Short mmCIF file of C-alpha atoms in Angstrom, two decimals:
data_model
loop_
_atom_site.label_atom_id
_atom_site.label_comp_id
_atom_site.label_asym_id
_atom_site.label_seq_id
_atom_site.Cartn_x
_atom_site.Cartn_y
_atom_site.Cartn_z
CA UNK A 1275 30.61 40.13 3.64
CA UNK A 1276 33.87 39.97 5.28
CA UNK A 1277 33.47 39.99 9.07
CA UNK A 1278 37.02 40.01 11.91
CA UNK A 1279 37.47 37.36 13.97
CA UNK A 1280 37.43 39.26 17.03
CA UNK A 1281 35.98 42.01 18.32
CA UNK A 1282 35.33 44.25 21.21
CA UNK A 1283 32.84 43.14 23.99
CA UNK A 1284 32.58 43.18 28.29
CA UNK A 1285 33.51 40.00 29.57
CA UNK A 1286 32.91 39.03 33.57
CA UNK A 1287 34.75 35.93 34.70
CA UNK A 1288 33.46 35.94 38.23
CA UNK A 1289 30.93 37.62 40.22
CA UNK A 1290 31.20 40.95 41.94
CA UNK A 1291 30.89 44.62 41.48
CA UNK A 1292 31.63 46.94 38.63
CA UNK A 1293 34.87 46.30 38.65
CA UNK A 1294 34.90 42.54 37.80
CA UNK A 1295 33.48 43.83 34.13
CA UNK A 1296 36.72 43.64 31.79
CA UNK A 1297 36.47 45.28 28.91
CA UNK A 1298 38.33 43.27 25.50
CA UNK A 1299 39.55 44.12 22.44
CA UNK A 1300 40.41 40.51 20.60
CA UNK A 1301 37.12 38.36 22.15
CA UNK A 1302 36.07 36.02 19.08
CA UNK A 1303 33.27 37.30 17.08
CA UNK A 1304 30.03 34.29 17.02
CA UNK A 1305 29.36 32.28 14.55
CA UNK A 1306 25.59 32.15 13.84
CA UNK A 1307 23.75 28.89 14.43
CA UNK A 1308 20.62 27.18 12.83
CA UNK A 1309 17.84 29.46 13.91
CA UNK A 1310 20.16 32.28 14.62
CA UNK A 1311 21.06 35.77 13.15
CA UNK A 1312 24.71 37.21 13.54
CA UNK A 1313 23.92 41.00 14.20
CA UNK A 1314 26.44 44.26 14.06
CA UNK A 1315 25.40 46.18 17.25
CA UNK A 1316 24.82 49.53 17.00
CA UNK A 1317 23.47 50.25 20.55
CA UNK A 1318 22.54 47.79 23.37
CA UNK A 1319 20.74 48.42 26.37
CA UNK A 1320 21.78 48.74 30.30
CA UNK A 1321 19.23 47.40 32.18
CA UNK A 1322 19.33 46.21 35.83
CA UNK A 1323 18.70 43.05 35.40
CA UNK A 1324 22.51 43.09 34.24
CA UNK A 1325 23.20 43.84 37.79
CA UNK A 1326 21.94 41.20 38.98
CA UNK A 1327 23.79 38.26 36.89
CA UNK A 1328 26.87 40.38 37.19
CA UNK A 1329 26.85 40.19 41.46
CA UNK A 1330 25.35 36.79 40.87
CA UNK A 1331 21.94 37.36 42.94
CA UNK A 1332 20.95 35.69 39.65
CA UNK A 1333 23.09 32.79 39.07
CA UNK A 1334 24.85 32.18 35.32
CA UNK A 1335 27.64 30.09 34.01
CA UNK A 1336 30.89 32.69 34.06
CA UNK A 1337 32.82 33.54 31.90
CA UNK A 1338 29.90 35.46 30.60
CA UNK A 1339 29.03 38.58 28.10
CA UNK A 1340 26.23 40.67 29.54
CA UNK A 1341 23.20 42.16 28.16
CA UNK A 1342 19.98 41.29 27.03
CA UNK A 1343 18.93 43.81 23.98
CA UNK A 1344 20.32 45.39 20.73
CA UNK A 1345 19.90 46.94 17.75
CA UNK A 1346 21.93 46.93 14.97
CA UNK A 1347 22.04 45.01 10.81
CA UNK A 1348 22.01 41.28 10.59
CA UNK A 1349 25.56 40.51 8.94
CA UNK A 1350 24.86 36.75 8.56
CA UNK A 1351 22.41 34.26 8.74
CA UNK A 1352 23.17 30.64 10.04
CA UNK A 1353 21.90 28.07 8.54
CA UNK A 1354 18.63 26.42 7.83
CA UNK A 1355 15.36 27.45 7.58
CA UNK A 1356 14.57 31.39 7.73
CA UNK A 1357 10.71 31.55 9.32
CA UNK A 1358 10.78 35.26 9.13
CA UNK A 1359 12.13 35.93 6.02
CA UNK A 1360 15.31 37.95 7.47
CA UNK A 1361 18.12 39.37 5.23
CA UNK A 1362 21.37 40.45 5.81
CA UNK A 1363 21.36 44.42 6.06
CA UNK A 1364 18.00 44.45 8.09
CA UNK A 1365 17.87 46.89 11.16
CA UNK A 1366 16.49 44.64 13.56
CA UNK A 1367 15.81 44.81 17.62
CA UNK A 1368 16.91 41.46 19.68
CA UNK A 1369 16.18 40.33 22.61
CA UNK A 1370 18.34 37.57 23.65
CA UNK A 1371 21.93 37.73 26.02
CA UNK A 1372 25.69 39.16 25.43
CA UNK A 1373 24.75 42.47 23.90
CA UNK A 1374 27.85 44.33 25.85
CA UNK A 1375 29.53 43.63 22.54
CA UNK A 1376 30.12 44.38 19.16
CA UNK A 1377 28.48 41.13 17.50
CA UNK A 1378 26.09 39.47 18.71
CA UNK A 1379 24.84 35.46 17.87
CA UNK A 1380 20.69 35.68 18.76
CA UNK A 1381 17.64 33.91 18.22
CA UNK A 1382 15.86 34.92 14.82
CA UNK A 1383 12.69 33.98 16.37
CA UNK A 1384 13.31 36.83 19.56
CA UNK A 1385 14.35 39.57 16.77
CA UNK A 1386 12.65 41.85 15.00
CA UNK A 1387 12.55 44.33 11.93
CA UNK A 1388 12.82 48.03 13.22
CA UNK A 1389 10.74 50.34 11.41
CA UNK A 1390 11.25 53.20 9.26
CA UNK A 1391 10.60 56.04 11.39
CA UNK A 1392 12.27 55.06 14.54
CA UNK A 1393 15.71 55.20 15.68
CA UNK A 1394 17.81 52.61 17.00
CA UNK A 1395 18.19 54.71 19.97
CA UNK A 1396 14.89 55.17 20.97
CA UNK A 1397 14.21 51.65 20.33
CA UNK A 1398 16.65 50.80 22.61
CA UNK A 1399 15.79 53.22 25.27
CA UNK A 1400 12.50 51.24 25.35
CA UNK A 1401 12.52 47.91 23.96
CA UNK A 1402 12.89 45.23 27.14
CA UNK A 1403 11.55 48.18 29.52
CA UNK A 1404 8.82 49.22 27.40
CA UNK A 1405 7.69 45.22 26.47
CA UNK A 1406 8.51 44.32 30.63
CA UNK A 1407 5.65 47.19 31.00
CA UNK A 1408 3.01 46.69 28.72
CA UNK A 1409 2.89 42.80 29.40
CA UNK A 1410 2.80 43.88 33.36
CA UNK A 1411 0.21 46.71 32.54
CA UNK A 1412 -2.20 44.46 30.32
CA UNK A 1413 -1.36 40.81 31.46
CA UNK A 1414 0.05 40.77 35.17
CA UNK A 1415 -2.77 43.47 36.32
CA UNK A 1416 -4.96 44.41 33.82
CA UNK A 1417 -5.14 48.30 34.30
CA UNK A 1418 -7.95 50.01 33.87
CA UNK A 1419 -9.42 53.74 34.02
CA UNK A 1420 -10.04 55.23 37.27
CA UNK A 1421 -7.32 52.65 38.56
CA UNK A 1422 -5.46 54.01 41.35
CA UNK A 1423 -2.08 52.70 40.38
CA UNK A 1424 1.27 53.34 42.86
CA UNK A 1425 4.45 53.47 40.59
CA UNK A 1426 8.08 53.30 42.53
CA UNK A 1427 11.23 54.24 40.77
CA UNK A 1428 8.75 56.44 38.62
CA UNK A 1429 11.67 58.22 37.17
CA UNK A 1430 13.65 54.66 36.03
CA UNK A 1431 13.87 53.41 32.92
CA UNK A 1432 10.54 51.07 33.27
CA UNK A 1433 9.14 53.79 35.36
CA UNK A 1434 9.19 56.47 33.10
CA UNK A 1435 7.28 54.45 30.42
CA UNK A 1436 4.82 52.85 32.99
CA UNK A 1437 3.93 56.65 33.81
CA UNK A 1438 2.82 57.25 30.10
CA UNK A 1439 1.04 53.99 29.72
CA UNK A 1440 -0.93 54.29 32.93
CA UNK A 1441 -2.16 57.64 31.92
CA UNK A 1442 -2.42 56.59 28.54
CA UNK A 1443 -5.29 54.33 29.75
CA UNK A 1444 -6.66 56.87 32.37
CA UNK A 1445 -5.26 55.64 35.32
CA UNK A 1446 -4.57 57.82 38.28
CA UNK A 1447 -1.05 57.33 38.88
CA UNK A 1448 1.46 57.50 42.50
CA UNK A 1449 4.59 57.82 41.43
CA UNK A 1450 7.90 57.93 43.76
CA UNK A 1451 11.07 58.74 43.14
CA UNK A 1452 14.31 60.32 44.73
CA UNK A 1453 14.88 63.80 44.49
CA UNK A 1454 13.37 67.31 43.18
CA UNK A 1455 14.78 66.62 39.17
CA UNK A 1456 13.06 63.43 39.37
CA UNK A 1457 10.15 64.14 41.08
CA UNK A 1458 9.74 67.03 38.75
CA UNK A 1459 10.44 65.17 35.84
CA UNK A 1460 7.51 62.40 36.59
CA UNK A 1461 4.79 65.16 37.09
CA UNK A 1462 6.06 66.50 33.57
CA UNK A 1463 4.95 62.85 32.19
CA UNK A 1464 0.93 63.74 33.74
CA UNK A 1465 1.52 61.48 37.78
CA UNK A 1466 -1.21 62.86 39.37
CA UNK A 1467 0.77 62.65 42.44
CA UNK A 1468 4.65 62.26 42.47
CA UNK A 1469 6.06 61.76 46.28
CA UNK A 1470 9.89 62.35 46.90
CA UNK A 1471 11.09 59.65 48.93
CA UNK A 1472 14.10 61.50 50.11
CA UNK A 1473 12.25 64.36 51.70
CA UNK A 1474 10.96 64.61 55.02
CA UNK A 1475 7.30 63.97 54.09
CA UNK A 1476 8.43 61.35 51.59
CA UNK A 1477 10.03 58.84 54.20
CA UNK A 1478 6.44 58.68 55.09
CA UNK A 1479 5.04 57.90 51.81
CA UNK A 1480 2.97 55.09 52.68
CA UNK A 1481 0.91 57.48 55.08
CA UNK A 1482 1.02 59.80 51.98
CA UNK A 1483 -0.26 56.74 49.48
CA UNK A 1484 -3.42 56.44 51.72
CA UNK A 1485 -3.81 60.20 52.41
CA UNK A 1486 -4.41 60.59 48.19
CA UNK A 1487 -6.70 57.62 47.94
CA UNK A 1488 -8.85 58.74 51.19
CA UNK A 1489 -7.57 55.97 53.48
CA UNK A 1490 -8.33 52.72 50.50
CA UNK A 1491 -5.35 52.41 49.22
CA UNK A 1492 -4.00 51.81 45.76
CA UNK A 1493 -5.75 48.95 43.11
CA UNK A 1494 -1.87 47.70 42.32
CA UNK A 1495 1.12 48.60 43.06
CA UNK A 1496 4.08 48.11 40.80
CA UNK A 1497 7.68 47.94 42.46
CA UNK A 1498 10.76 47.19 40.79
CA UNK A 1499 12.76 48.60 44.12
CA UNK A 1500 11.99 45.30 46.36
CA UNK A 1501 13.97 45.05 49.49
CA UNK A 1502 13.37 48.62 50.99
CA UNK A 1503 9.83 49.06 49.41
CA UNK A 1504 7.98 45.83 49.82
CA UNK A 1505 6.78 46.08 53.59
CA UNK A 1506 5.19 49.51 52.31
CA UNK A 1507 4.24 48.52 49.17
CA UNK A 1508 2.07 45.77 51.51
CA UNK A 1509 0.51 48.43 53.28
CA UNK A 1510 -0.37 50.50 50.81
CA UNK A 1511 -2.29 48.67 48.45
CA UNK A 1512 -6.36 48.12 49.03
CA UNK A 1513 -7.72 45.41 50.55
CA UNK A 1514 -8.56 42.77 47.27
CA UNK A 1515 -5.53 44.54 45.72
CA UNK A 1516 -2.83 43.48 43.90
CA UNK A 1517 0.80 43.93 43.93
CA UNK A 1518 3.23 43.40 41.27
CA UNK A 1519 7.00 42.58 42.24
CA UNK A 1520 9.31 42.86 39.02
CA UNK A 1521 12.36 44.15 39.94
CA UNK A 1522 15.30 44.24 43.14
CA UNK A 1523 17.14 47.56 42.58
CA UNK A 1524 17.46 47.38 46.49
CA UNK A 1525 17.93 43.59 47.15
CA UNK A 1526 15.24 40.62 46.90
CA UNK A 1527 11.79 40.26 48.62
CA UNK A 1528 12.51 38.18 51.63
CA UNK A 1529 10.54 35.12 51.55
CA UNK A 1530 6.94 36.18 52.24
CA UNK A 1531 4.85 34.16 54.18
CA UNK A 1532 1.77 33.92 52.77
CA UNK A 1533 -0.34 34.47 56.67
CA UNK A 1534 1.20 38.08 55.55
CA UNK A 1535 -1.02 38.86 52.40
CA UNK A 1536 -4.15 36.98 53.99
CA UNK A 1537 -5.96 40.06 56.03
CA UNK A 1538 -6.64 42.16 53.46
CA UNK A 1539 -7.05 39.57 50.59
CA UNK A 1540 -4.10 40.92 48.66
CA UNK A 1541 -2.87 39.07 45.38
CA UNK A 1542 0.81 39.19 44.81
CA UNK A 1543 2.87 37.96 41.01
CA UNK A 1544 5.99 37.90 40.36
CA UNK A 1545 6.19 37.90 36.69
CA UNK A 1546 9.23 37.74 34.12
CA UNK A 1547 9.17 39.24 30.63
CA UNK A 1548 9.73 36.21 28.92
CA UNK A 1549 7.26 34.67 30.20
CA UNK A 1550 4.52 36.52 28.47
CA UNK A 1551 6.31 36.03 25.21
CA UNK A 1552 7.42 32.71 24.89
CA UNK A 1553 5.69 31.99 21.72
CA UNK A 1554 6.56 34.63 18.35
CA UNK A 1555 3.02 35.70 18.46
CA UNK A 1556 3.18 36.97 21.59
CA UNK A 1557 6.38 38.57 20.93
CA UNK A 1558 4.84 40.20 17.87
CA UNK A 1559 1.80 41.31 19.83
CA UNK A 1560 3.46 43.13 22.05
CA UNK A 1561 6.60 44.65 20.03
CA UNK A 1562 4.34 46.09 17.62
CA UNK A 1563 2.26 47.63 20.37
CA UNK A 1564 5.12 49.11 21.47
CA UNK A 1565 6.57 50.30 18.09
CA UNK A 1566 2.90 51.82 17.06
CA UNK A 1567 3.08 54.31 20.39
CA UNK A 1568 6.21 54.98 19.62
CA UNK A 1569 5.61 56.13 16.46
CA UNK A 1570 2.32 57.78 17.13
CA UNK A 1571 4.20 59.81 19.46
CA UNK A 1572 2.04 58.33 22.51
CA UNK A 1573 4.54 56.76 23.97
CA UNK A 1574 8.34 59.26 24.07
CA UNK A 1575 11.55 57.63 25.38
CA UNK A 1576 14.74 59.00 27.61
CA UNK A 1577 17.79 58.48 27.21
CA UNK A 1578 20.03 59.16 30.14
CA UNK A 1579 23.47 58.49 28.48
CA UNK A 1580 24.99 56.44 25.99
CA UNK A 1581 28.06 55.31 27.38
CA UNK A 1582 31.07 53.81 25.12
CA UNK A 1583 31.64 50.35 25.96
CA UNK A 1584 34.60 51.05 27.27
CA UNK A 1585 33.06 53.11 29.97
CA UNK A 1586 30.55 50.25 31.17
CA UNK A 1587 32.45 50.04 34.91
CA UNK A 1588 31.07 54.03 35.06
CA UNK A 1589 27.94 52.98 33.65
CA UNK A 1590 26.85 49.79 36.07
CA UNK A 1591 28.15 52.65 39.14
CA UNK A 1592 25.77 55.10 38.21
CA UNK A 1593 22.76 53.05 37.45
CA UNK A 1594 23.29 51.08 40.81
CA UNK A 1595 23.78 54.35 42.66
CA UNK A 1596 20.70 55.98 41.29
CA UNK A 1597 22.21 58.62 38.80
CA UNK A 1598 20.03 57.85 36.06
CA UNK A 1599 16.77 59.23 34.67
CA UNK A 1600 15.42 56.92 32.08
CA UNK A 1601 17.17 54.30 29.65
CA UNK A 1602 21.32 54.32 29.88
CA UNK A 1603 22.98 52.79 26.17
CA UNK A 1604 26.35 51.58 25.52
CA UNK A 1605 27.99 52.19 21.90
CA UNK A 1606 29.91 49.18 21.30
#
């Protein structure tokens, strides 16, 4: 196969906001290295996390390509060994970095086949969201029925899938989330209890939290918000609960001294995806978890947009300023 030398991708020189992501036309395509696949992109993923190496609150060596997931056909194969018997026209889902382009260079041993059945979109729109949430929901805090669970950012791309899984497993789920379309959009997913942070009886919504539970408080809590949640999020879980920090849509935790979390017992993690699938079985375990709910229907995806690559300046603005419901997608 004949493949250009260059290609289209987002390149960000230095840190900053949505502006510092240049958009190119002639940056060189990869060439695939032992243990790596060259893949075509046909969709990549937005997530936040991309935020947060593009303003540099997590530091990486610049000039850099954002992104951390695709899907698209292996075009090459570098060389070496192939463990995982991949050929070149296979749809697969990465996981990996520099997806804001037309090729990506990735690990073979953090890809996978996609299969029949299920669009590229739809993996997308719930691959690193959807494996982030079942590793927190089974491995972080191990949810069970009758749970009383407290979701924030409900409506967000990890959010909206959390929702599903919680009351997939019987959970009774708190979700928040900013404004009547999402608020109304979480109930529609089965939240017992969906609390608008932006109304007047929302800004109160730790008072709420405890009202629901009868004054106990929740059995986890699971924030990907951080800065403006956490103090709340501290007060409204139980006392032997646990609370699960994974994302900082509005800033980082400040350091937490630990005297804080000692009255009522409370267990705090701060877990990372890759973490909990360092090794290709774990990978496996949980992408075909995911893949079997999506297929079965259990588990539905959203996609809020999919932007042209072109467009990613528009897309980082309205992620960061709360625009989206669900998973946003560039084209490349």
């Amino acid at each position: 196969m004949s493949l250009p030398s260059t290609m289209n991708a987002v390149v960000i020189e230095k840190t900053g906001g949505p502006e510092v992501l240049d958009f190119r036309t002639d940056h060189p395509v990869p060439t695939p290295q032992a243990g790596e696949l060259l893949i075509k992109n046909n969709i990549s993923g937005i997530n936040f996390i991309d935020t947060y190496f593009r303003t540099g609150l997590y530091p990486a060596p610049k000039p850099e390509v954002l992104g951390r997931e695709g899907a698209g056909a292996i075009v090459a194969l570098g060389p070496g060994p192939n463990p995982y018997n991949f050929q070149v026209g296979d749809r697969v889902a990465w996981l990996s970095t520099s997806g804001y382009a037309q090729y990506t260079a990735v690990p073979a041993a953090k890809a996978v086949k996609i299969p029949d059945g299920i669009s590229d979109e739809d993996v997308m729109a719930s691959f690193l969201s959807g494996l982030t949430v079942l590793s927190l929901v089974k491995e972080t805090y191990a949810v069970q029925k009758g749970d009383w669970v407290l979701v924030h950012a409900a409506a967000g791309g990890a959010g909206f899938l959390m929702t599903q899984v919680l009351k997939s497993i019987g959970a009774h789920v708190i979700g928040t989330a900013g404004g009547p379309e999402k608020v109304a959009l979480v109930k529609g997913l089965g939240a017992d209890h969906v609390i608008d942070y932006r109304s007047e009886e929302g800004k109160n919504w730790v008072e709420k939290v405890k009202e629901i539970t009868g004054g106990r408080g929740v059995d986890v809590v699971y924030d990907s918000v951080g800065k403006d949640t956490w103090e709340g999020s501290l007060e409204a879980v139980k006392r032997k609960g646990t609370i699960v920090w994974f994302g900082n849509a509005s800033g980082p935790v400040p350091p937490l001294p630990l005297t804080k979390i000692s009255p009522k017992c409370v267990k705090v993690a701060r877990p990372t995806l890759f973490g909990y699938i360092e090794t290709r079985e774990e990978f496996e375990f949980y992408v075909n978890e995911l893949f079997n709910q999506l297929k079965s229907g259990q588990l539905k995806a959203r996609i809020h947009k999919v932007y042209p690559l072109e467009q990613v300046r528009q897309a980082h603005t309205d992620l960061e300023g709360r625009k989206t419901t669900g998973k946003s997608l560039l084209k490349p």
